[in-house]
Coordinates of C-alpha atoms and ligand atoms in Angstrom, one line a residue:
Chain A
M22 CA -24.0 -37.7 -26.8
T23 CA -27.6 -37.7 -27.2
H24 CA -28.6 -34.3 -26.4
D25 CA -28.8 -31.2 -29.2
T26 CA -25.0 -29.9 -29.2
V27 CA -24.9 -26.5 -29.0
I28 CA -20.7 -26.3 -29.6
R29 CA -18.3 -28.9 -30.4
T30 CA -14.6 -28.3 -31.4
D31 CA -13.0 -30.4 -34.1
D32 CA -9.2 -31.7 -34.0
L33 CA -8.4 -28.5 -31.9
E34 CA -4.7 -27.6 -31.9
V35 CA -3.3 -24.9 -29.6
T36 CA 0.4 -24.2 -29.1
Y37 CA 1.9 -21.4 -27.4
T38 CA 5.0 -20.5 -29.1
G39 CA 8.2 -18.6 -27.6
K40 CA 11.2 -20.0 -26.1
R41 CA 9.6 -22.9 -24.8
E42 CA 7.0 -24.1 -26.8
V43 CA 4.0 -25.8 -25.5
T44 CA 1.2 -27.5 -27.0
A45 CA -1.6 -27.3 -24.5
L46 CA -4.1 -28.6 -26.8
N47 CA -3.8 -31.9 -29.2
G48 CA -6.1 -32.1 -31.6
V49 CA -9.2 -32.0 -29.1
S50 CA -12.2 -33.0 -30.5
V51 CA -15.5 -32.7 -28.2
D52 CA -19.3 -31.9 -27.9
F53 CA -21.3 -29.3 -25.3
S54 CA -24.9 -30.7 -25.1
E55 CA -27.7 -27.7 -25.1
N56 CA -29.0 -26.8 -21.7
K57 CA -26.3 -29.0 -19.9
L58 CA -23.1 -28.4 -17.5
T59 CA -20.0 -29.7 -19.2
A60 CA -17.5 -30.0 -16.5
I61 CA -13.5 -30.2 -17.8
I62 CA -11.2 -31.7 -15.1
G63 CA -7.6 -32.5 -15.2
P64 CA -4.5 -31.6 -13.3
S65 CA -2.8 -28.2 -13.3
G66 CA -1.6 -27.0 -16.9
C67 CA -3.1 -29.6 -18.7
G68 CA -5.3 -27.4 -21.0
K69 CA -8.5 -26.7 -19.6
S70 CA -8.3 -23.0 -19.3
T71 CA -7.3 -23.0 -23.1
L72 CA -9.8 -25.3 -24.3
L73 CA -12.1 -23.1 -22.6
K74 CA -10.7 -20.0 -24.1
S75 CA -10.6 -21.2 -27.5
L76 CA -14.4 -21.7 -27.8
N77 CA -14.8 -18.0 -28.0
R78 CA -11.5 -17.1 -29.3
L79 CA -10.4 -15.4 -26.1
H80 CA -7.2 -17.0 -26.3
E81 CA -6.2 -14.9 -29.0
I82 CA -5.5 -12.0 -26.5
Q83 CA -2.2 -13.9 -26.4
P84 CA 0.0 -12.8 -28.7
N85 CA 1.7 -15.9 -29.1
A86 CA -1.2 -18.6 -29.2
E87 CA -1.4 -20.3 -32.6
I88 CA -4.4 -22.4 -33.1
T89 CA -5.6 -25.3 -36.0
G90 CA -8.8 -26.7 -36.1
E91 CA -12.2 -25.3 -35.5
V92 CA -14.9 -24.5 -33.1
Y93 CA -18.8 -24.9 -34.4
L94 CA -21.5 -22.8 -32.6
E95 CA -24.8 -24.2 -33.7
D96 CA -23.1 -25.5 -36.8
D97 CA -21.5 -22.4 -37.6
P98 CA -17.3 -21.8 -37.7
V99 CA -16.0 -19.4 -34.8
Y100 CA -12.6 -19.5 -36.6
E101 CA -13.0 -19.6 -40.5
T102 CA -16.1 -17.3 -40.5
D103 CA -17.2 -13.7 -41.5
E104 CA -19.1 -13.5 -38.3
P105 CA -17.5 -10.6 -36.4
L106 CA -15.7 -11.6 -33.4
P107 CA -17.3 -9.5 -30.9
E108 CA -20.6 -11.3 -31.7
I109 CA -19.0 -14.6 -31.1
R110 CA -17.9 -13.5 -28.0
R111 CA -21.1 -12.3 -27.2
R112 CA -22.8 -15.6 -27.8
V113 CA -20.0 -17.4 -26.0
G114 CA -19.6 -15.6 -22.9
Y115 CA -16.9 -15.7 -20.6
V116 CA -16.0 -15.8 -16.8
P117 CA -12.7 -15.2 -15.6
Q118 CA -11.4 -17.5 -12.8
K119 CA -10.2 -14.4 -10.9
P120 CA -13.4 -12.4 -9.6
T121 CA -12.9 -9.1 -12.0
P122 CA -15.2 -6.7 -11.7
L123 CA -15.4 -3.6 -14.5
P124 CA -14.2 -0.2 -13.1
V125 CA -17.7 0.9 -12.9
S126 CA -21.0 0.5 -10.8
I127 CA -22.5 -2.8 -9.8
Y128 CA -25.4 -1.5 -12.1
N129 CA -23.4 -0.9 -15.3
N130 CA -21.3 -3.8 -14.6
V131 CA -24.5 -5.9 -15.7
A132 CA -25.7 -3.5 -18.0
Y133 CA -22.3 -3.0 -20.2
G134 CA -23.2 -5.8 -22.6
P135 CA -26.8 -4.5 -23.1
K136 CA -25.5 -0.8 -23.6
I137 CA -23.1 -2.1 -26.2
H138 CA -25.7 -4.4 -27.8
G139 CA -28.7 -2.8 -28.0
D140 CA -30.5 0.8 -27.7
Y141 CA -32.3 -0.1 -24.5
S142 CA -34.0 2.8 -22.4
R143 CA -33.0 3.6 -19.2
E144 CA -36.0 1.8 -18.0
E145 CA -35.4 -1.2 -20.0
L146 CA -31.9 -1.2 -18.7
D147 CA -33.1 -0.8 -15.2
D148 CA -35.3 -4.2 -15.9
I149 CA -32.4 -6.0 -17.2
V150 CA -30.2 -5.4 -14.3
E151 CA -32.7 -6.3 -11.9
T152 CA -33.3 -9.7 -13.6
Q153 CA -29.9 -10.6 -14.4
L154 CA -29.1 -10.0 -10.9
R155 CA -32.3 -11.8 -9.4
K156 CA -31.3 -14.6 -11.6
V157 CA -27.3 -14.8 -9.9
N158 CA -29.2 -14.2 -6.7
L159 CA -27.3 -10.9 -5.6
W160 CA -30.2 -8.7 -6.4
S161 CA -31.2 -8.3 -2.5
E162 CA -28.0 -7.8 -1.6
V163 CA -27.2 -5.1 -3.9
E164 CA -30.5 -3.5 -5.0
D165 CA -29.9 -0.5 -2.2
R166 CA -26.2 0.0 -3.5
L167 CA -26.5 -0.3 -7.4
D168 CA -24.1 3.0 -8.0
S169 CA -21.3 1.9 -5.7
P170 CA -18.0 0.4 -7.4
G171 CA -18.8 -3.2 -8.2
A172 CA -15.3 -3.7 -6.5
E173 CA -16.4 -2.9 -3.2
L174 CA -18.6 -5.9 -3.3
S175 CA -17.0 -9.3 -1.4
T176 CA -15.6 -11.5 -4.3
G177 CA -17.8 -14.0 -3.5
Q178 CA -20.5 -11.1 -4.3
I179 CA -18.2 -10.1 -7.2
Q180 CA -18.2 -13.4 -9.0
R181 CA -21.9 -13.7 -8.9
L182 CA -21.6 -10.1 -10.1
C183 CA -19.6 -11.3 -13.5
L184 CA -22.1 -14.1 -13.8
A185 CA -25.0 -11.4 -14.4
R186 CA -22.6 -9.4 -16.3
S187 CA -22.0 -12.2 -18.6
L188 CA -25.5 -13.1 -18.5
A189 CA -27.4 -10.0 -19.4
A190 CA -25.4 -10.2 -22.9
E191 CA -27.6 -12.8 -23.7
P192 CA -25.2 -15.5 -24.6
D193 CA -26.1 -19.1 -25.8
V194 CA -23.0 -20.7 -24.4
L195 CA -21.6 -19.7 -20.9
L196 CA -17.6 -20.5 -20.2
C197 CA -16.8 -20.7 -16.5
D198 CA -12.8 -20.8 -15.5
E199 CA -12.9 -22.6 -12.1
V200 CA -15.3 -19.9 -10.6
T201 CA -15.3 -20.8 -7.1
S202 CA -12.0 -21.7 -6.6
A203 CA -10.7 -17.7 -5.5
L204 CA -13.7 -18.2 -3.3
D205 CA -14.4 -19.1 0.3
P206 CA -16.5 -22.1 1.0
I207 CA -19.5 -20.4 2.1
S208 CA -19.1 -17.9 -1.3
A209 CA -18.4 -21.0 -3.6
E210 CA -21.3 -22.7 -2.1
Q211 CA -23.6 -19.7 -3.3
V212 CA -21.9 -19.6 -6.8
E213 CA -22.5 -23.3 -7.4
E214 CA -26.1 -23.0 -6.3
T215 CA -26.4 -20.1 -8.8
L216 CA -24.6 -22.2 -11.5
A217 CA -27.0 -25.0 -10.9
D218 CA -30.4 -23.1 -10.9
L219 CA -28.5 -21.4 -14.5
K220 CA -27.8 -24.9 -15.9
E221 CA -31.3 -25.5 -16.4
E222 CA -31.7 -22.3 -19.0
Y223 CA -27.6 -22.4 -20.4
T224 CA -25.3 -24.3 -21.7
I225 CA -22.7 -24.4 -19.5
V226 CA -19.3 -25.0 -19.9
M227 CA -17.1 -25.2 -16.5
V228 CA -13.4 -25.8 -15.7
T229 CA -13.0 -27.0 -12.1
H230 CA -10.3 -28.4 -10.1
S231 CA -12.6 -29.5 -7.4
M232 CA -14.0 -33.5 -8.2
E233 CA -17.1 -33.2 -5.7
Q234 CA -18.0 -29.9 -7.2
A235 CA -17.9 -31.8 -10.9
K236 CA -19.6 -34.3 -9.2
R237 CA -22.6 -31.9 -7.6
L238 CA -22.9 -29.9 -10.8
A239 CA -22.2 -31.7 -14.0
D240 CA -24.0 -33.4 -16.7
D241 CA -21.3 -34.0 -18.7
V242 CA -17.7 -34.4 -17.9
I243 CA -14.4 -34.0 -20.1
F244 CA -11.5 -35.4 -18.6
L245 CA -8.3 -33.8 -20.3
Y246 CA -4.7 -34.9 -19.4
L247 CA -1.7 -32.7 -21.3
G248 CA -3.6 -31.6 -23.5
D249 CA -5.5 -35.0 -24.6
V250 CA -9.1 -35.6 -24.1
I251 CA -9.0 -39.1 -22.2
E252 CA -12.0 -39.6 -21.2
T253 CA -15.8 -37.9 -21.9
N254 CA -19.0 -39.2 -20.7
D255 CA -21.6 -38.4 -18.7
A256 CA -21.1 -37.6 -15.1
R257 CA -22.8 -40.6 -13.6
T258 CA -20.8 -43.2 -15.6
F259 CA -17.4 -40.9 -15.4
F260 CA -17.4 -41.2 -12.0
E261 CA -18.9 -44.0 -11.2
N262 CA -17.4 -46.2 -14.1
P263 CA -14.9 -44.5 -15.3
Q264 CA -14.0 -46.5 -19.3
N265 CA -10.2 -45.1 -19.1
E266 CA -7.5 -46.7 -16.8
R267 CA -6.2 -43.1 -16.1
T268 CA -9.5 -41.7 -15.6
Q269 CA -10.1 -44.4 -13.0
E270 CA -6.9 -43.3 -11.2
F271 CA -7.3 -39.8 -11.3
V272 CA -10.8 -40.0 -9.8
E273 CA -9.6 -42.3 -7.0
G274 CA -6.6 -40.4 -6.4
H275 CA -8.7 -37.3 -6.0
A276 CA -11.2 -39.2 -3.8
A277 CA -8.2 -40.6 -1.8
V278 CA -6.5 -37.3 -1.5
E279 CA -9.6 -35.4 -0.2
Y280 CA -9.9 -37.6 2.9
D281 CA -6.8 -36.5 3.2
D282 CA -8.0 -33.4 4.5
G283 CA -7.8 -32.2 0.9
D284 CA -3.9 -31.3 0.9
D285 CA -2.9 -31.8 -3.0
T286 CA 0.4 -33.2 -2.4
A287 CA 0.9 -37.3 -3.9
P288 CA 0.8 -39.4 -0.6
D289 CA 4.2 -41.1 -2.0
S290 CA 5.7 -37.7 -2.0
T291 CA 9.2 -37.8 0.1
A292 CA 10.1 -34.2 -0.7
D293 CA 10.7 -33.3 2.2
A294 CA 12.6 -36.4 3.9
P295 CA 16.2 -35.8 4.4
P296 CA 18.9 -37.9 1.7
A297 CA 19.7 -41.1 2.8
E298 CA 23.4 -41.3 3.4
Chain B
M26 CA 19.4 -26.8 9.3
D27 CA 20.1 -30.4 8.1
T28 CA 24.1 -30.3 9.3
T29 CA 23.2 -29.8 12.7
T30 CA 22.1 -33.2 13.2
D31 CA 25.5 -34.3 11.6
S32 CA 27.8 -31.9 13.4
G33 CA 26.7 -32.7 17.0
S34 CA 27.7 -30.7 19.9
N35 CA 29.9 -28.3 17.6
A36 CA 26.3 -27.2 16.3
Q37 CA 25.4 -26.3 19.3
A38 CA 28.0 -24.1 20.1
D39 CA 27.9 -22.3 16.6
R40 CA 24.5 -21.1 16.6
P41 CA 24.2 -18.3 19.4
E42 CA 27.0 -17.2 18.0
R43 CA 25.8 -17.0 14.5
L44 CA 22.2 -15.5 15.8
D45 CA 24.0 -13.0 17.6
R46 CA 25.3 -11.7 14.7
R47 CA 22.6 -11.8 12.4
L48 CA 20.8 -9.6 15.6
L49 CA 23.4 -7.2 15.6
I50 CA 23.6 -6.9 12.1
E51 CA 19.3 -6.6 12.2
R52 CA 20.0 -3.9 14.7
L53 CA 22.6 -2.0 12.6
S54 CA 20.8 -2.0 9.6
S55 CA 17.7 -0.6 11.3
Y56 CA 19.8 2.1 12.9
W57 CA 21.4 2.9 9.2
L58 CA 17.9 3.4 7.9
I59 CA 16.9 5.3 10.4
G60 CA 19.6 7.7 10.3
A61 CA 19.0 7.6 6.2
G62 CA 15.6 8.9 6.8
L63 CA 16.4 11.4 9.5
F64 CA 19.1 13.0 7.4
A65 CA 16.6 13.3 4.3
V66 CA 14.1 15.1 6.5
A67 CA 16.7 17.3 7.8
L68 CA 17.9 18.2 4.6
F69 CA 14.3 19.2 3.1
A70 CA 13.7 21.4 6.4
L71 CA 17.1 23.1 5.7
I72 CA 16.2 23.7 2.0
V73 CA 12.8 25.5 3.1
L74 CA 13.9 27.3 6.1
T75 CA 16.8 28.7 3.8
L76 CA 14.3 30.0 1.1
V77 CA 11.8 31.5 3.7
Q78 CA 14.9 33.1 5.6
Q79 CA 15.9 34.5 2.9
S80 CA 12.6 35.6 1.1
I81 CA 12.0 38.0 4.4
P82 CA 13.7 40.8 2.9
I83 CA 11.8 41.2 0.2
V84 CA 8.3 40.1 1.7
S85 CA 9.4 42.7 4.6
E86 CA 9.7 45.5 1.9
H87 CA 7.0 45.0 -0.5
S88 CA 3.5 43.8 -0.1
L89 CA 3.0 40.2 -1.5
L90 CA -0.1 40.7 -3.3
E91 CA 1.5 43.4 -5.4
M92 CA 4.2 42.1 -6.3
L93 CA 1.6 38.9 -7.5
T94 CA -0.2 41.0 -9.4
S95 CA 2.1 43.7 -10.6
S96 CA 3.6 43.7 -14.3
N97 CA 6.4 45.3 -14.0
W98 CA 9.5 43.5 -13.0
D99 CA 12.7 46.1 -13.2
P100 CA 15.0 45.4 -10.4
A101 CA 16.9 48.4 -10.9
S102 CA 13.8 50.9 -10.0
E103 CA 13.0 48.2 -7.5
E104 CA 10.0 46.9 -9.2
F105 CA 9.1 43.2 -8.5
G106 CA 6.4 42.2 -10.1
Y107 CA 6.0 38.5 -10.9
L108 CA 3.1 38.5 -13.4
P109 CA 5.0 38.1 -16.1
A110 CA 6.5 35.2 -15.5
I111 CA 3.5 33.5 -13.6
V112 CA 2.0 34.3 -16.7
G113 CA 4.4 32.8 -19.2
T114 CA 4.7 29.7 -16.7
I115 CA 0.6 29.4 -16.9
Y116 CA 0.8 29.7 -20.5
V117 CA 4.1 27.2 -21.4
T118 CA 2.6 24.6 -19.0
V119 CA -0.8 24.7 -20.4
L120 CA 0.4 24.6 -24.0
S121 CA 2.7 21.9 -24.1
M122 CA 0.1 19.8 -21.7
A123 CA -2.6 20.4 -24.5
M124 CA -0.4 19.3 -26.9
G125 CA 1.6 16.5 -25.3
T126 CA -1.0 14.5 -23.5
P127 CA -3.3 13.6 -26.2
I128 CA -0.5 12.5 -27.9
A129 CA 0.7 10.7 -24.9
I130 CA -2.3 8.6 -24.5
L131 CA -3.0 7.5 -27.9
A132 CA 0.4 6.6 -28.3
A133 CA 0.4 4.8 -25.1
I134 CA -2.4 2.7 -26.0
Y135 CA -0.9 1.9 -29.2
I136 CA 2.0 0.7 -27.7
A137 CA 0.2 -1.4 -24.7
E138 CA -2.5 -2.7 -27.0
Y139 CA -2.1 -2.7 -30.4
A140 CA 1.5 -2.9 -31.8
E141 CA 3.4 -6.5 -31.3
G142 CA 6.1 -8.3 -31.8
R143 CA 9.2 -6.6 -33.2
M144 CA 7.5 -3.4 -33.4
K145 CA 6.3 -3.1 -29.8
V146 CA 9.9 -3.8 -28.6
I147 CA 11.5 -1.0 -31.2
V148 CA 8.6 1.8 -30.5
S149 CA 8.8 1.2 -26.7
S150 CA 12.5 1.7 -26.8
F151 CA 12.7 4.3 -29.0
I152 CA 10.2 6.1 -26.7
D153 CA 12.7 5.4 -23.4
V154 CA 15.9 6.5 -24.9
L155 CA 13.5 9.8 -25.7
A156 CA 12.2 10.1 -22.7
A157 CA 16.0 10.0 -21.5
I158 CA 17.9 12.5 -23.4
P159 CA 19.1 15.3 -21.3
S160 CA 16.9 18.2 -21.8
V161 CA 19.4 20.7 -22.3
I162 CA 20.2 18.7 -25.5
F163 CA 16.4 19.6 -26.8
G164 CA 17.4 23.1 -25.9
L165 CA 20.1 23.0 -28.1
V166 CA 17.9 21.3 -30.9
G167 CA 15.3 23.7 -30.2
L168 CA 17.7 26.4 -30.8
I169 CA 19.0 25.1 -34.4
V170 CA 15.5 23.5 -35.4
V171 CA 12.1 25.0 -33.9
V172 CA 13.3 28.5 -33.3
P173 CA 13.7 29.2 -37.3
F174 CA 10.5 26.9 -37.5
V175 CA 8.6 29.1 -35.9
G176 CA 10.0 32.4 -36.3
D177 CA 10.1 31.7 -40.2
Y178 CA 7.0 29.7 -40.9
L179 CA 4.7 28.6 -38.4
A180 CA 4.0 32.1 -37.2
P181 CA 3.6 33.9 -40.2
A182 CA 1.8 30.7 -41.8
L183 CA -0.9 32.1 -39.0
G184 CA -0.8 35.5 -39.7
T185 CA 1.4 36.4 -36.7
H186 CA 5.2 37.3 -36.3
S187 CA 7.5 35.9 -33.7
I188 CA 11.3 36.5 -33.5
G189 CA 11.5 32.7 -33.3
L190 CA 12.2 32.6 -29.4
G191 CA 9.2 32.7 -27.5
I192 CA 6.4 30.8 -25.6
V193 CA 5.2 28.7 -28.4
T194 CA 8.8 27.6 -29.1
V195 CA 9.1 26.7 -25.3
S196 CA 6.2 24.9 -25.3
L197 CA 6.6 23.0 -28.1
V198 CA 10.0 21.9 -27.1
M199 CA 8.4 20.5 -23.8
A200 CA 5.8 18.8 -25.4
I201 CA 8.4 17.0 -27.0
I202 CA 10.3 16.4 -23.8
V203 CA 7.4 15.6 -21.7
T204 CA 5.5 13.4 -24.3
P205 CA 7.7 10.4 -23.9
F206 CA 8.0 10.2 -20.3
M207 CA 4.0 10.4 -20.4
I208 CA 3.5 7.6 -22.6
S209 CA 6.4 5.3 -20.7
L210 CA 4.3 5.7 -17.6
T211 CA 0.5 5.4 -19.7
V212 CA 2.2 1.9 -21.4
E213 CA 3.3 0.7 -17.5
S214 CA 0.2 1.6 -15.6
L215 CA -1.8 0.1 -18.6
E216 CA 0.5 -3.3 -19.0
A217 CA 0.0 -3.7 -15.1
L218 CA -3.6 -4.1 -15.6
P219 CA -4.3 -8.0 -15.5
D220 CA -5.7 -10.1 -18.4
E221 CA -8.8 -10.7 -16.5
L222 CA -9.9 -6.9 -17.0
R223 CA -9.6 -7.4 -21.1
E224 CA -11.3 -11.0 -21.1
A225 CA -14.1 -9.8 -18.8
S226 CA -15.1 -7.2 -21.3
L227 CA -14.2 -8.8 -24.6
G228 CA -16.0 -12.0 -22.9
V229 CA -18.9 -10.0 -22.9
G230 CA -18.9 -9.4 -26.8
A231 CA -17.2 -5.9 -26.0
T232 CA -14.6 -4.3 -29.1
K233 CA -11.0 -3.8 -28.4
W234 CA -11.5 -0.1 -28.6
E235 CA -14.9 -0.3 -26.1
T236 CA -12.9 -2.5 -24.1
I237 CA -9.9 0.2 -24.1
R238 CA -12.4 3.3 -23.7
S239 CA -14.6 2.0 -20.7
V240 CA -12.4 -0.3 -18.9
L241 CA -9.1 -0.2 -19.3
L242 CA -8.3 3.9 -19.6
R243 CA -10.3 3.9 -16.2
A244 CA -8.8 0.9 -14.4
A245 CA -5.5 2.8 -15.3
G246 CA -7.1 5.7 -14.7
P247 CA -4.8 6.8 -11.5
G248 CA -1.8 5.9 -13.0
I249 CA -2.6 7.6 -16.2
F250 CA -3.4 10.5 -14.0
S251 CA -0.1 10.1 -12.4
A252 CA 1.5 10.6 -15.5
I253 CA -0.1 13.4 -16.6
L254 CA 0.7 14.9 -13.0
L255 CA 4.0 14.3 -13.0
G256 CA 4.9 15.6 -16.6
F257 CA 3.2 18.5 -15.6
G258 CA 5.3 18.9 -12.5
R259 CA 8.5 18.3 -15.2
V260 CA 7.1 21.3 -17.4
F261 CA 6.2 23.6 -14.8
G262 CA 9.4 23.3 -12.9
A263 CA 11.2 23.4 -16.3
T264 CA 14.3 25.5 -16.3
I265 CA 16.9 25.4 -19.1
V266 CA 14.5 24.9 -21.8
P267 CA 12.7 28.4 -20.9
A268 CA 16.2 29.9 -20.2
M269 CA 16.9 29.1 -23.6
L270 CA 14.4 29.8 -25.7
I271 CA 11.9 31.8 -24.0
G272 CA 13.3 34.8 -25.2
G273 CA 13.6 36.6 -21.8
Q274 CA 11.2 39.5 -21.6
T275 CA 9.8 40.3 -18.4
A276 CA 6.5 42.2 -19.7
I277 CA 3.4 40.5 -20.4
P278 CA 3.3 38.6 -23.5
E279 CA 0.4 39.6 -25.8
S280 CA 0.6 36.3 -28.0
P281 CA 1.9 33.1 -27.3
F282 CA 4.1 33.7 -30.3
D283 CA 5.8 36.6 -27.8
A284 CA 9.0 36.1 -26.0
G285 CA 8.3 36.0 -22.3
E286 CA 9.7 34.7 -19.0
T287 CA 9.1 32.0 -17.0
L288 CA 9.8 31.7 -13.0
P289 CA 12.2 29.0 -13.1
S290 CA 13.7 31.3 -16.0
L291 CA 13.6 34.1 -14.4
I292 CA 15.5 32.4 -11.7
V293 CA 18.3 31.6 -14.3
N294 CA 18.2 34.7 -16.4
D295 CA 18.6 37.0 -13.7
F296 CA 20.2 35.5 -10.6
G297 CA 23.8 36.4 -12.0
E298 CA 23.2 39.5 -14.0
L299 CA 21.4 41.7 -11.3
M300 CA 23.0 40.3 -8.2
S301 CA 24.9 43.8 -7.2
I302 CA 20.8 45.4 -7.2
P303 CA 19.6 45.0 -3.6
L304 CA 16.6 42.5 -2.9
T305 CA 17.0 41.2 -5.9
Q306 CA 18.8 38.2 -4.7
S307 CA 16.0 37.7 -2.0
A308 CA 13.0 38.6 -5.1
L309 CA 14.5 35.5 -6.9
I310 CA 14.7 33.2 -3.7
F311 CA 11.2 34.2 -3.3
V312 CA 10.1 32.6 -6.6
G313 CA 11.9 29.9 -5.6
L314 CA 9.8 29.4 -2.4
L315 CA 6.7 30.1 -4.7
L316 CA 7.6 27.5 -7.1
L317 CA 8.0 25.3 -4.2
V318 CA 4.5 25.7 -2.5
I319 CA 2.6 25.6 -5.8
V320 CA 4.0 22.5 -6.3
W321 CA 3.2 21.0 -2.8
L322 CA -0.1 22.3 -3.2
F323 CA -0.6 20.8 -6.6
N324 CA 0.9 17.2 -5.4
F325 CA -1.4 17.5 -2.3
G326 CA -4.4 18.0 -4.6
A327 CA -3.6 15.4 -7.1
M328 CA -3.3 13.1 -4.1
L329 CA -6.6 13.8 -2.9
V330 CA -8.0 13.5 -6.9
R331 CA -5.9 10.4 -7.5
R332 CA -7.5 8.6 -4.4
R333 CA -10.9 9.5 -5.6
L334 CA -10.5 8.1 -8.8
Q335 CA -9.1 5.1 -6.9
R336 CA -11.9 4.5 -5.3
R337 CA -14.3 5.2 -8.0
W338 CA -12.8 3.1 -10.9
Q339 CA -11.2 0.4 -8.5
Y340 CA -11.3 -3.0 -10.0
Ligands
ATP21 N1 0.2 -17.3 -22.7 C1 1.1 -18.5 -22.8 N2 2.3 -18.7 -23.0 C2 3.2 -19.7 -22.9 N3 2.4 -21.0 -22.3 C3 1.1 -20.6 -22.1 C4 0.7 -19.7 -21.7 N4 -1.0 -20.1 -21.3 C5 -0.7 -21.0 -20.8 N5 0.6 -21.7 -21.2 C6 0.9 -23.4 -21.1 O1 0.0 -23.9 -21.5 C7 -0.2 -25.1 -20.8 C8 -2.0 -25.1 -20.4 O2 -2.4 -23.9 -20.3 P1 -3.6 -23.8 -19.4 O3 -3.7 -22.6 -18.6 O4 -4.8 -24.1 -20.6 O5 -3.8 -25.0 -18.0 P2 -4.9 -25.6 -17.1 O6 -5.1 -26.7 -17.2 O7 -5.8 -24.3 -17.3 O8 -3.9 -25.0 -15.6 P3 -4.2 -24.9 -14.2 O9 -5.3 -25.5 -13.8 O10 -3.5 -24.2 -13.5 O11 -5.2 -23.6 -14.6 C9 0.3 -24.8 -19.8 O12 1.7 -26.1 -20.0 C10 0.7 -23.5 -19.7 O13 2.1 -23.5 -19.1
MG22 MG1 -6.6 -22.9 -15.9

């Protein structure tokens, strides 16, 4: 990739230990470019969320996750480092898949990061809250109810609130884990529009299940399959001229399925057929 | 369902019968459940009615206000002042909750958020075992250990005097009883929180402690509030430990190191002995009614507070 790399992984390997040991990532080395939106796609359980969270060490809250390899943020290591973990996570923000407001007011959801990281006056905080809520196209919908609980918004609004909350901490990189998958189509579209605006200004890494969404939003695409990176390319090449056979199958398979009214089962599924006797 | 096509006409005949049987069971089960529910309500009404009916003699002979504010409890001379027991109950409840609650919350945070692996298993099963010990055993241990500790060490160390039995002793033992119970419930409500909440907070650069303090404790707040209230209910209604350790003194305690009486221990300690004195039984049953009403009012208030918290701190 020709653009400046903001964050990259080097031979990242993540294993979940336990009764059934799962190697979620098999030595992944990928780059994420500045002010681009990189989509991570791949079938369920292939390690997309694990890759995303390992970028800011958020998977470490799982007691059974073991990791080797390194992540470099602006060439500084993220694992073998003296930099405090909260600061790394401030620089690499994370938005969960499930719309999750903090149990505080709308205002304080956005002000949460700034209050932790800086000594802002009330006026400065007011400013930050307004700016960030405008950035995610939520300001006009909530400006007269900033003091009500964040959880009282609709899920689509909450997801944009979550984006604003992450942005308010002034991250260098924003990690989004399937942020539209829990939303109805209209809310999803609004969040997508917001992401499209944001990618001008931020380096965004987005996990998505929707091939269409990746086509619409992504500059670069990473295709993960069972913990391996199969292909990584700019979006146009990836979708129009995939280099790897498996990518080709995946892209086409999904296209075919999508014409099939979004039904996710494989076309050759015979699970419901009676046994031949 | 697969077999219906195979077994042909037989299945056709089978089905209605089978369906009938299932519908019959369905109807019977609903009768059973309604019956069980009605039984519970009836039992409850019976208890309340009994208490009310048996309390009538005392309230018709003595003024309620006078009984609640008089500090003279002497059934032999027809004096039924509840104030000493009321003060004793408040003392014990406040003291043991003040000792138990902060410890319970801190310990629960440790278990739910910090302890890992074997340590977590060991500590939390230890807490569960403690929570399951019958209180009479704590009463016995209190007699053997806590009574001499308070009488010989704690009271002298604080420059006061105690016979060992008394409010402080009961409060210490009740705190020990109720703390593991509150820990268990608090751990449960912390562990029920979705990981997304932790990720959301850590993901903007909050530290673990900041996440616990400003996110997790709030989100689990209604649950923790319930844990504290259930603990409160247990202390408030505790009978055997106060009966064993409070020293049975029906005068208003001047210091927490004095002996005293709580409302439940008053019932236990006096019920058998003073039954021959007229009105005593009614006076004690009225104490029971009083306990019931206070617990109700409390639960009702708690429900309102909990609702508010749930709205305020929803996630
Ligand atoms: N805490 C955990 N303990 C054990 N195994 C885990 C844990 N978290 C994830 N895994 C396993 O690791 C693999 C990768 O999980 P991951 O969540 O990264 O996949 P994903 O691509 O995000 O899936 P999805 O599309 O369903 O979100 C899966 O097989 C999953 O079952
Ligand atoms: Mg995932």
